[in-house]
Short mmCIF file of N, CA and C and ligand atoms in Angstrom, two decimals:
data_model
loop_
_atom_site.label_atom_id
_atom_site.label_comp_id
_atom_site.label_asym_id
_atom_site.label_seq_id
_atom_site.Cartn_x
_atom_site.Cartn_y
_atom_site.Cartn_z
N VAL A 1 102.19 123.92 97.16
CA VAL A 1 102.85 124.60 95.82
C VAL A 1 103.51 122.74 95.96
N VAL A 2 103.49 122.30 94.46
CA VAL A 2 103.50 121.44 94.05
C VAL A 2 105.43 121.89 93.95
N GLU A 3 106.32 121.96 94.03
CA GLU A 3 107.83 121.65 93.05
C GLU A 3 108.10 120.50 92.77
N TRP A 4 109.15 121.11 91.97
CA TRP A 4 110.55 120.10 90.92
C TRP A 4 111.61 120.53 91.36
N GLN A 5 112.39 119.17 92.03
CA GLN A 5 114.00 119.35 91.80
C GLN A 5 114.65 118.22 90.84
N SER A 6 115.98 118.33 90.96
CA SER A 6 116.66 117.36 90.25
C SER A 6 117.30 116.00 91.51
N ASN A 7 117.79 115.13 90.90
CA ASN A 7 118.25 114.09 92.09
C ASN A 7 117.84 114.64 93.53
N LEU A 8 116.93 114.33 93.63
CA LEU A 8 116.26 114.49 94.87
C LEU A 8 117.17 113.47 96.20
N ARG A 9 117.55 114.02 97.55
CA ARG A 9 118.10 112.95 98.37
C ARG A 9 117.80 112.83 99.26
N SER A 10 117.52 112.73 100.31
CA SER A 10 117.60 112.64 102.48
C SER A 10 118.84 112.61 102.84
N HIS A 11 119.45 113.80 103.50
CA HIS A 11 120.43 113.25 104.14
C HIS A 11 120.77 113.91 104.97
N ARG A 12 121.02 112.96 106.03
CA ARG A 12 121.02 113.57 107.92
C ARG A 12 119.16 114.70 107.48
N GLY A 13 118.59 113.57 107.25
CA GLY A 13 116.90 114.30 107.72
C GLY A 13 117.41 115.95 106.47
N ARG A 14 117.36 115.73 106.38
CA ARG A 14 117.14 117.14 105.17
C ARG A 14 117.33 116.64 103.79
N LEU A 15 116.60 117.83 102.88
CA LEU A 15 116.27 117.41 101.47
C LEU A 15 117.14 117.52 100.88
N VAL A 16 118.06 116.95 100.18
CA VAL A 16 119.17 118.23 99.28
C VAL A 16 118.83 117.56 97.65
N SER A 17 119.29 118.54 96.53
CA SER A 17 119.05 118.11 95.45
C SER A 17 120.39 118.79 94.73
N GLY A 18 120.34 118.52 93.57
CA GLY A 18 121.12 118.80 92.72
C GLY A 18 121.63 118.30 91.89
N PRO A 19 122.71 118.21 90.87
CA PRO A 19 123.51 116.93 90.01
C PRO A 19 124.17 117.09 90.51
N GLY A 20 125.25 115.72 89.92
CA GLY A 20 126.00 114.79 90.16
C GLY A 20 125.63 114.12 91.22
N SER A 21 126.42 113.27 91.93
CA SER A 21 125.52 112.14 92.83
C SER A 21 126.26 112.54 94.33
N GLY A 22 125.64 113.25 94.84
CA GLY A 22 125.95 114.17 96.09
C GLY A 22 125.62 112.90 96.94
N PRO A 23 125.76 113.38 98.80
CA PRO A 23 125.34 112.46 99.54
C PRO A 23 123.76 112.80 100.04
N GLY A 24 123.79 111.18 100.52
CA GLY A 24 122.49 111.12 100.51
C GLY A 24 121.58 109.58 99.97
N THR A 25 120.16 109.49 100.76
CA THR A 25 119.74 108.70 99.84
C THR A 25 118.95 109.03 99.05
N GLN A 26 118.41 108.37 97.80
CA GLN A 26 117.66 108.73 96.92
C GLN A 26 116.25 108.16 97.21
N VAL A 27 115.54 110.01 96.81
CA VAL A 27 114.19 109.98 97.34
C VAL A 27 113.37 110.11 96.20
N HIS A 28 111.94 109.84 96.16
CA HIS A 28 111.09 110.14 94.69
C HIS A 28 110.11 111.82 95.31
N ALA A 29 110.23 112.07 96.79
CA ALA A 29 109.61 113.02 97.10
C ALA A 29 109.88 113.43 98.24
N ALA A 30 108.58 114.61 99.01
CA ALA A 30 109.47 115.03 100.44
C ALA A 30 107.91 115.81 100.71
N SER A 31 106.93 115.94 102.05
CA SER A 31 105.90 117.09 101.71
C SER A 31 106.47 117.15 102.82
N TYR A 32 105.87 118.85 103.31
CA TYR A 32 106.56 119.32 104.47
C TYR A 32 104.95 120.57 104.91
N LEU A 33 104.48 119.59 105.37
CA LEU A 33 103.13 120.12 105.82
C LEU A 33 102.77 121.12 106.63
N ARG A 34 103.36 121.51 106.94
CA ARG A 34 103.11 123.30 107.70
C ARG A 34 103.31 124.67 106.79
N GLU A 35 104.09 123.75 105.22
CA GLU A 35 104.37 124.37 104.62
C GLU A 35 103.63 124.78 103.36
N ARG A 36 102.49 123.61 103.38
CA ARG A 36 101.69 123.08 102.53
C ARG A 36 102.99 123.34 100.82
N ARG A 37 103.81 122.03 101.30
CA ARG A 37 104.95 121.74 100.15
C ARG A 37 105.41 120.57 99.75
N ILE A 38 104.85 120.49 98.23
CA ILE A 38 105.47 118.70 98.11
C ILE A 38 106.43 119.64 97.10
N VAL A 39 107.40 118.39 97.45
CA VAL A 39 108.31 118.42 96.40
C VAL A 39 108.99 116.83 95.80
N LEU A 40 108.51 117.03 94.85
CA LEU A 40 109.24 115.63 93.67
C LEU A 40 110.37 115.94 93.22
N ASP A 41 110.50 114.43 92.54
CA ASP A 41 112.19 113.99 92.03
C ASP A 41 111.55 113.98 90.10
N ARG A 42 111.87 115.53 89.62
CA ARG A 42 112.14 115.34 88.58
C ARG A 42 112.04 114.31 87.07
N ALA A 43 112.56 113.11 88.26
CA ALA A 43 113.07 112.29 86.89
C ALA A 43 111.10 111.15 86.92
N LEU A 44 110.53 112.02 88.34
CA LEU A 44 108.89 111.14 87.84
C LEU A 44 108.25 111.56 86.37
N LEU A 45 109.13 112.48 86.04
CA LEU A 45 108.00 112.73 84.88
C LEU A 45 108.30 112.19 83.90
N ALA A 46 109.01 110.91 83.36
CA ALA A 46 109.37 110.37 82.61
C ALA A 46 108.22 109.32 83.13
N HIS A 47 108.04 108.68 84.18
CA HIS A 47 107.23 107.84 84.92
C HIS A 47 105.57 108.01 85.07
N HIS A 48 104.94 108.18 84.39
CA HIS A 48 103.23 108.47 84.90
C HIS A 48 102.84 107.49 86.15
N ASN A 49 103.30 106.17 85.85
CA ASN A 49 102.23 105.58 86.49
C ASN A 49 102.58 105.91 88.42
N GLU A 50 103.89 105.82 87.95
CA GLU A 50 104.66 106.32 89.51
C GLU A 50 104.97 107.11 90.06
N LEU A 51 104.47 108.41 88.98
CA LEU A 51 103.91 109.78 89.71
C LEU A 51 102.82 109.88 89.99
N ALA A 52 101.85 108.99 89.41
CA ALA A 52 100.64 108.96 89.60
C ALA A 52 100.42 108.92 91.04
N ARG A 53 101.09 107.25 91.65
CA ARG A 53 101.64 106.53 92.75
C ARG A 53 101.87 107.83 93.62
N ILE A 54 103.21 108.49 93.30
CA ILE A 54 103.69 108.72 94.58
C ILE A 54 103.39 110.18 94.75
N LEU A 55 102.63 111.26 93.73
CA LEU A 55 102.12 112.16 94.16
C LEU A 55 100.87 112.07 95.33
N THR A 56 99.97 110.77 94.56
CA THR A 56 99.24 110.20 95.75
C THR A 56 99.44 110.44 97.11
N HIS A 57 100.72 109.38 96.77
CA HIS A 57 100.90 108.89 98.63
C HIS A 57 101.40 110.19 99.45
N GLU A 58 101.37 111.19 98.50
CA GLU A 58 102.76 112.64 99.23
C GLU A 58 101.07 113.31 99.37
N MET A 59 99.72 113.85 99.35
CA MET A 59 98.81 114.46 99.36
C MET A 59 97.73 113.50 100.45
N PHE A 60 98.29 112.44 100.85
CA PHE A 60 97.31 112.07 101.64
C PHE A 60 98.18 112.18 102.77
N HIS A 61 99.59 112.58 102.69
CA HIS A 61 100.18 112.85 104.33
C HIS A 61 99.71 113.78 104.86
N PHE A 62 98.95 114.44 103.94
CA PHE A 62 97.34 116.24 104.01
C PHE A 62 96.60 116.06 104.58
N VAL A 63 96.27 114.84 104.29
CA VAL A 63 94.61 114.22 104.38
C VAL A 63 95.01 113.56 106.04
N TRP A 64 95.77 112.58 106.24
CA TRP A 64 96.09 111.99 107.37
C TRP A 64 96.10 113.40 108.69
N LEU A 65 96.74 114.14 108.14
CA LEU A 65 97.02 115.69 109.30
C LEU A 65 95.69 115.72 109.91
N ARG A 66 95.19 116.21 108.87
CA ARG A 66 93.41 116.81 109.37
C ARG A 66 92.15 115.56 109.22
N LEU A 67 92.87 114.29 109.56
CA LEU A 67 92.09 113.03 109.71
C LEU A 67 91.19 113.03 110.95
N GLY A 68 91.65 113.34 112.18
CA GLY A 68 90.88 113.65 113.23
C GLY A 68 91.97 112.60 114.17
N ASN A 69 91.26 112.84 115.61
CA ASN A 69 92.17 111.12 115.92
C ASN A 69 90.95 110.37 115.95
N PRO A 70 89.79 110.28 116.14
CA PRO A 70 88.93 108.92 116.34
C PRO A 70 88.93 108.46 114.94
N LEU A 71 89.64 109.08 113.60
CA LEU A 71 89.34 108.62 112.49
C LEU A 71 90.78 107.40 112.00
N ARG A 72 91.77 108.05 113.00
CA ARG A 72 92.98 108.30 112.55
C ARG A 72 93.38 107.02 113.74
N LEU A 73 92.32 106.65 114.76
CA LEU A 73 92.90 105.86 115.91
C LEU A 73 91.91 104.32 115.38
N SER A 74 90.95 104.60 114.11
CA SER A 74 90.33 104.11 113.30
C SER A 74 90.42 102.83 112.59
N TRP A 75 91.91 103.57 111.90
CA TRP A 75 92.88 103.41 110.93
C TRP A 75 93.90 102.30 111.22
N GLN A 76 94.02 103.05 112.82
CA GLN A 76 95.63 102.08 113.83
C GLN A 76 94.53 100.55 114.11
N LYS A 77 93.30 101.07 114.18
CA LYS A 77 92.43 99.75 114.73
C LYS A 77 92.55 98.40 113.83
N LEU A 78 92.06 98.80 112.17
CA LEU A 78 92.04 98.03 111.35
C LEU A 78 93.73 97.73 111.21
N LEU A 79 94.73 98.02 111.29
CA LEU A 79 96.45 97.74 111.03
C LEU A 79 96.09 96.55 111.81
N HIS A 80 95.74 96.62 113.25
CA HIS A 80 96.45 96.44 114.45
C HIS A 80 95.52 95.14 114.55
N SER A 81 94.61 95.19 113.69
CA SER A 81 93.72 93.88 113.37
C SER A 81 94.42 92.60 112.46
N GLU A 82 95.21 93.41 111.55
CA GLU A 82 96.00 92.65 110.67
C GLU A 82 96.78 92.00 111.15
N MET A 83 97.65 92.81 111.91
CA MET A 83 98.79 91.64 112.21
C MET A 83 98.54 90.78 113.09
N GLN A 84 96.83 91.06 114.19
CA GLN A 84 97.00 89.99 114.46
C GLN A 84 96.98 88.54 113.81
N SER A 85 95.89 88.78 112.70
CA SER A 85 96.07 88.04 111.23
C SER A 85 97.34 87.53 110.77
N ARG A 86 98.73 88.25 110.79
CA ARG A 86 99.45 87.86 110.78
C ARG A 86 99.74 87.60 109.39
N ALA A 87 98.69 89.15 109.29
CA ALA A 87 99.01 90.14 107.79
C ALA A 87 100.77 90.28 107.24
N ARG A 88 101.25 89.40 106.37
CA ARG A 88 102.33 89.75 105.91
C ARG A 88 102.72 91.24 104.26
N GLY A 89 103.18 91.88 104.48
CA GLY A 89 103.36 92.42 103.23
C GLY A 89 103.08 93.57 103.07
N GLU A 90 102.89 94.84 102.38
CA GLU A 90 102.33 96.44 102.48
C GLU A 90 101.95 96.62 101.13
N LEU A 91 101.47 98.35 100.86
CA LEU A 91 100.87 98.19 99.67
C LEU A 91 102.12 99.66 99.16
N GLY A 92 103.74 99.25 100.11
CA GLY A 92 104.70 100.69 99.08
C GLY A 92 105.13 100.20 100.40
N TRP A 93 106.89 100.26 99.66
CA TRP A 93 108.15 100.76 100.76
C TRP A 93 108.21 100.97 101.93
N SER A 94 107.95 102.69 101.66
CA SER A 94 107.27 103.45 102.77
C SER A 94 106.65 102.73 104.03
N ALA A 95 105.99 102.25 103.50
CA ALA A 95 104.81 101.31 104.76
C ALA A 95 105.88 100.00 105.24
N GLU A 96 105.90 99.34 104.17
CA GLU A 96 106.89 97.92 104.32
C GLU A 96 107.79 98.07 105.16
N LEU A 97 108.78 98.46 105.28
CA LEU A 97 110.25 99.47 106.29
C LEU A 97 109.96 99.63 107.51
N ARG A 98 108.73 100.04 107.54
CA ARG A 98 108.02 100.37 109.20
C ARG A 98 107.61 99.11 109.66
N LYS A 99 106.94 99.11 109.04
CA LYS A 99 105.95 97.32 109.30
C LYS A 99 107.64 96.26 110.04
N ASP A 100 108.74 96.51 109.48
CA ASP A 100 109.32 95.52 109.56
C ASP A 100 109.89 95.84 110.97
N LYS A 101 109.73 96.78 110.90
CA LYS A 101 110.90 97.29 112.38
C LYS A 101 109.71 96.75 113.76
N LEU A 102 108.23 96.50 113.44
CA LEU A 102 107.67 96.38 114.75
C LEU A 102 107.87 95.21 114.69
N ASP A 103 107.73 95.33 116.29
CA ASP A 103 107.71 93.09 116.84
C ASP A 103 106.05 93.69 117.04
N PRO A 104 105.37 92.47 116.39
CA PRO A 104 103.90 92.22 116.15
C PRO A 104 103.22 91.07 117.12
N THR A 105 104.48 90.88 118.34
CA THR A 105 103.87 90.82 119.64
C THR A 105 103.67 91.62 120.83
N ARG A 106 104.47 92.24 120.46
CA ARG A 106 104.72 94.16 121.23
C ARG A 106 103.62 94.94 120.91
N LEU A 107 103.14 94.77 120.47
CA LEU A 107 102.26 96.16 119.81
C LEU A 107 102.12 97.46 120.91
N ASP A 108 102.61 98.89 120.94
CA ASP A 108 102.08 99.71 121.14
C ASP A 108 102.11 100.46 120.77
N LEU A 109 100.67 100.91 120.38
CA LEU A 109 99.89 101.50 120.20
C LEU A 109 99.85 103.37 120.09
N ARG A 110 100.86 103.12 120.89
CA ARG A 110 101.74 105.35 121.11
C ARG A 110 102.84 105.16 121.38
N THR A 111 103.40 103.81 120.04
CA THR A 111 104.56 104.36 120.19
C THR A 111 104.94 105.38 118.74
N ARG A 112 106.12 106.05 119.07
CA ARG A 112 106.48 106.67 117.60
C ARG A 112 106.49 105.75 116.40
N SER A 113 107.59 104.90 116.26
CA SER A 113 107.27 103.80 115.68
C SER A 113 105.93 103.37 115.17
N TRP A 114 105.17 103.07 115.96
CA TRP A 114 103.77 102.43 115.34
C TRP A 114 103.01 103.81 114.94
N ARG A 115 103.17 104.97 115.34
CA ARG A 115 102.00 105.96 114.33
C ARG A 115 102.73 106.57 113.07
N ASP A 116 104.20 106.10 113.06
CA ASP A 116 105.09 106.59 111.80
C ASP A 116 104.77 105.30 111.14
N TYR A 117 104.12 104.36 111.11
CA TYR A 117 104.07 103.05 110.10
C TYR A 117 101.90 103.05 109.70
N ALA A 118 101.31 103.68 110.72
CA ALA A 118 100.35 103.62 110.78
C ALA A 118 99.99 105.16 109.27
N CYS A 119 100.96 105.79 109.64
CA CYS A 119 100.65 107.09 108.81
C CYS A 119 101.27 106.99 107.84
N GLU A 120 102.46 105.98 107.26
CA GLU A 120 102.89 105.85 106.11
C GLU A 120 102.16 104.45 105.12
N SER A 121 101.50 103.84 106.04
CA SER A 121 100.25 102.78 106.05
C SER A 121 98.88 103.44 105.11
N PHE A 122 98.48 104.40 105.78
CA PHE A 122 97.91 105.50 104.98
C PHE A 122 97.75 105.64 103.68
N CYS A 123 98.96 106.35 103.83
CA CYS A 123 99.37 107.48 102.47
C CYS A 123 99.47 105.91 101.29
N ASP A 124 99.99 105.19 101.75
CA ASP A 124 100.19 103.06 100.81
C ASP A 124 98.76 102.87 100.90
N THR A 125 98.45 103.27 101.20
CA THR A 125 97.03 102.38 100.53
C THR A 125 96.04 103.31 99.66
N ALA A 126 96.21 104.66 100.33
CA ALA A 126 95.98 105.19 99.37
C ALA A 126 96.07 105.43 97.96
N ALA A 127 97.57 105.29 97.51
CA ALA A 127 98.48 105.39 96.37
C ALA A 127 97.72 104.21 95.91
N ARG A 128 97.84 103.40 96.64
CA ARG A 128 97.33 101.68 95.88
C ARG A 128 95.64 102.16 95.93
N LEU A 129 94.99 102.57 96.24
CA LEU A 129 93.30 102.55 95.64
C LEU A 129 92.90 103.62 94.96
N TYR A 130 94.02 105.00 94.59
CA TYR A 130 93.72 106.35 93.98
C TYR A 130 93.99 106.33 92.68
N SER A 131 95.45 105.62 92.78
CA SER A 131 96.02 106.24 91.95
C SER A 131 96.25 105.64 90.57
N GLY A 132 95.50 104.00 90.19
CA GLY A 132 95.34 103.71 89.09
C GLY A 132 95.95 102.66 88.78
N SER A 133 96.67 102.68 89.68
CA SER A 133 97.87 101.34 89.56
C SER A 133 97.22 100.02 90.42
N ARG A 134 97.28 99.01 89.35
CA ARG A 134 96.50 97.86 89.72
C ARG A 134 97.56 97.22 90.24
N ASN A 135 98.67 97.27 89.38
CA ASN A 135 99.78 96.23 90.01
C ASN A 135 100.98 97.01 90.38
N HIS A 136 102.09 96.45 91.48
CA HIS A 136 103.49 97.52 91.53
C HIS A 136 104.17 96.09 92.23
N PRO A 137 105.70 95.59 91.97
CA PRO A 137 106.43 94.85 93.05
C PRO A 137 106.09 95.50 94.33
N GLU A 138 105.62 96.01 94.90
CA GLU A 138 105.73 97.02 96.09
C GLU A 138 104.64 96.56 97.02
N PHE A 139 103.43 96.12 95.74
CA PHE A 139 101.99 95.68 96.31
C PHE A 139 102.46 94.56 96.69
N THR A 140 102.72 93.82 98.13
CA THR A 140 102.91 92.95 98.81
C THR A 140 101.58 92.21 99.30
N LEU A 141 100.61 93.15 100.21
CA LEU A 141 99.62 92.46 100.64
C LEU A 141 99.04 91.69 100.48
N ALA A 142 98.07 90.74 101.10
CA ALA A 142 96.99 90.41 100.45
C ALA A 142 96.01 90.50 100.35
N GLN A 143 95.25 90.12 98.84
CA GLN A 143 94.36 90.58 98.73
C GLN A 143 93.03 90.92 99.43
N ARG A 144 92.75 89.52 100.62
CA ARG A 144 91.69 90.25 101.36
C ARG A 144 91.96 91.03 101.91
N PHE A 145 93.68 91.23 103.13
CA PHE A 145 93.38 92.64 103.66
C PHE A 145 93.29 93.80 103.07
N VAL A 146 93.86 93.71 101.30
CA VAL A 146 93.39 95.21 100.45
C VAL A 146 91.78 95.55 100.75
N ALA A 147 91.28 94.11 100.30
CA ALA A 147 89.53 94.63 100.26
C ALA A 147 89.05 95.29 101.10
N ALA A 148 89.53 94.90 103.24
CA ALA A 148 89.20 95.14 104.35
C ALA A 148 89.65 96.95 104.32
N ARG A 149 90.70 97.44 103.80
CA ARG A 149 90.87 98.24 103.61
C ARG A 149 90.67 99.22 102.57
N ARG A 150 90.32 99.20 100.84
CA ARG A 150 89.62 99.33 100.15
C ARG A 150 88.23 99.63 101.05
N GLU A 151 87.62 99.17 101.70
CA GLU A 151 85.54 98.72 102.95
C GLU A 151 86.15 100.49 103.76
N TRP A 152 86.49 100.27 104.72
CA TRP A 152 87.28 101.52 104.81
C TRP A 152 87.13 102.68 104.27
N PHE A 153 87.86 103.07 103.26
CA PHE A 153 88.54 104.49 102.64
C PHE A 153 86.96 104.46 102.29
N ALA A 154 86.07 103.33 101.46
CA ALA A 154 85.36 103.60 101.10
C ALA A 154 84.36 104.43 102.13
N ASP A 155 84.26 103.96 102.96
CA ASP A 155 83.09 104.33 104.26
C ASP A 155 83.96 105.73 104.98
N LEU A 156 85.06 106.37 104.56
CA LEU A 156 85.69 107.27 105.08
C LEU A 156 84.62 108.13 104.11
N VAL A 157 84.88 107.96 103.19
CA VAL A 157 84.31 108.48 102.01
C VAL A 157 83.39 109.61 101.94
N ARG A 158 82.36 108.22 102.38
CA ARG A 158 81.41 108.59 102.72
C ARG A 158 80.61 109.59 103.59
N TYR A 159 81.16 109.13 104.39
CA TYR A 159 81.54 109.83 106.02
C TYR A 159 81.77 111.51 105.89
N ARG A 160 82.76 111.51 104.74
CA ARG A 160 83.23 112.54 104.60
C ARG A 160 82.53 113.75 103.07
N GLU A 161 81.48 112.61 103.55
CA GLU A 161 80.40 112.89 101.97
C GLU A 161 81.37 113.34 100.31
N GLY A 162 81.84 112.66 100.46
CA GLY A 162 82.83 112.29 98.89
C GLY A 162 83.71 113.87 98.66
N GLY A 163 84.46 114.13 99.55
CA GLY A 163 85.55 115.34 99.57
C GLY A 163 86.62 115.06 100.96
N LEU A 164 87.88 114.76 100.88
CA LEU A 164 89.10 114.24 101.67
C LEU A 164 89.19 115.97 101.64
N ARG A 165 89.66 116.78 102.92
CA ARG A 165 90.26 118.31 102.95
C ARG A 165 91.63 117.37 103.03
N ILE A 166 92.64 118.32 101.99
CA ILE A 166 94.49 117.82 102.05
C ILE A 166 94.61 119.29 102.24
ZN1 LIG Z 1 104.87 109.05 103.71
#
């Protein structure tokens, strides 16, 4: 289910909406994986490029959930090798905020913060590749790393015979 709400905010780990300048941090969207529900901010309706980017990101949270451990690990290895090459930047704020909190000299792939980063990076990369947006202020990862991620996704789609389950 995709739902629209106005003035979407995140407050103490919960999603709130409604008029006025209530408490919480403004967010564009949220996904509830078990309920199979995506909530989008109504303001996105006036910004089609941003809507496509954010909806693609949210849909790939469902893809990530069903990807399976071997493919999730393969993605994490790609990110790990990027970090060893000192890649800076990301393909969206969601991933970038989490990347900034990691210590590249002491990466532990079993930590919650690493797994959160891997997931957000996967969704932001999918949004970069599939939403039609080529340029965006949040796309700060160098082209050669973007190219490697594009290859990884192309392999994934080939491996899954053109279809990704959501
Ligand atoms: Zn996300």
